[in-house]
C-alpha positions as CSV (number, residue, x, y, z in Angstrom):
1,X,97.7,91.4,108.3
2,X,95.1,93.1,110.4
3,X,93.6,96.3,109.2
4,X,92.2,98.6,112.4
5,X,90.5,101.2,109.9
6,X,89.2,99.8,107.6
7,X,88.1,103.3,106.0
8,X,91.7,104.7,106.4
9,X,92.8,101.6,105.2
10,X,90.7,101.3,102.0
11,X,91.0,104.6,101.4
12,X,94.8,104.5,101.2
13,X,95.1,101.2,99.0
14,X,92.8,102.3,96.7
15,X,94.7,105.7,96.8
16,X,97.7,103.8,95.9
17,X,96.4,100.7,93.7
18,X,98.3,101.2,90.7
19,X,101.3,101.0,92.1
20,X,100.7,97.6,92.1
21,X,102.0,97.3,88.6
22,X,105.5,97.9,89.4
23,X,105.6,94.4,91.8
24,X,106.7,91.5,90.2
25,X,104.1,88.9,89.0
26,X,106.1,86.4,91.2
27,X,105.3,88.3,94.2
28,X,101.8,88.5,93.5
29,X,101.3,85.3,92.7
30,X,102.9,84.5,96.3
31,X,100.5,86.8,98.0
32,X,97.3,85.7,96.1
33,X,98.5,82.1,96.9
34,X,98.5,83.1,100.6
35,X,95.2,84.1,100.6
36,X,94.0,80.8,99.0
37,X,94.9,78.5,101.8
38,X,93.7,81.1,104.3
39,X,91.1,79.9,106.7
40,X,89.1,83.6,106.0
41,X,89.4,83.2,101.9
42,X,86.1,84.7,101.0
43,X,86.7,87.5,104.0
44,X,90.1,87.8,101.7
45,X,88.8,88.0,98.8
46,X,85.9,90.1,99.6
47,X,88.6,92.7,100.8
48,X,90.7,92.5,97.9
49,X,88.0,93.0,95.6
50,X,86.6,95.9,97.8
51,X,90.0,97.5,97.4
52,X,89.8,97.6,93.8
53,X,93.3,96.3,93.7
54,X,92.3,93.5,91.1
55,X,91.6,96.3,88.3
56,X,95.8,96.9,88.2
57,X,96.4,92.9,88.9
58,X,98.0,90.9,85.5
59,X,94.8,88.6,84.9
60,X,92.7,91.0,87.2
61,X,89.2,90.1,85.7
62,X,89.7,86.9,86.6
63,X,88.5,87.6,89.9
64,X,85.3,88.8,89.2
């Protein structure tokens, strides 16, 4: 996935975050895995933890 804005973009996942809940811990666990065997995994993860996503993920302060 390639974000253009990253502002816009930010602005709207953290606008929307806790709908995050409602997805099912299978398909988390698919998209986290996806970013683990990414060649950019700390650009990944630096993005996901800007987007405040992992407050609303199951296990979420794990990635602290």
């Amino acid at each position: 996935m390639r974000f253009h804005n990253r502002y816009e973009d930010l602005h709207s996942i953290r606008r929307h975050a806790r709908l995050i809940k409602a997805i099912a811990v299978e398909r988390l666990k698919s998209e986290i895995d996806k970013i683990f065997v990414n060649p950019r995994t700390q650009k990944s993860m630096a993005y996901l933890w800007d987007s405040v996503l992992t407050k609303f993920l199951p296990a979420g302060e794990l990635f602290k």
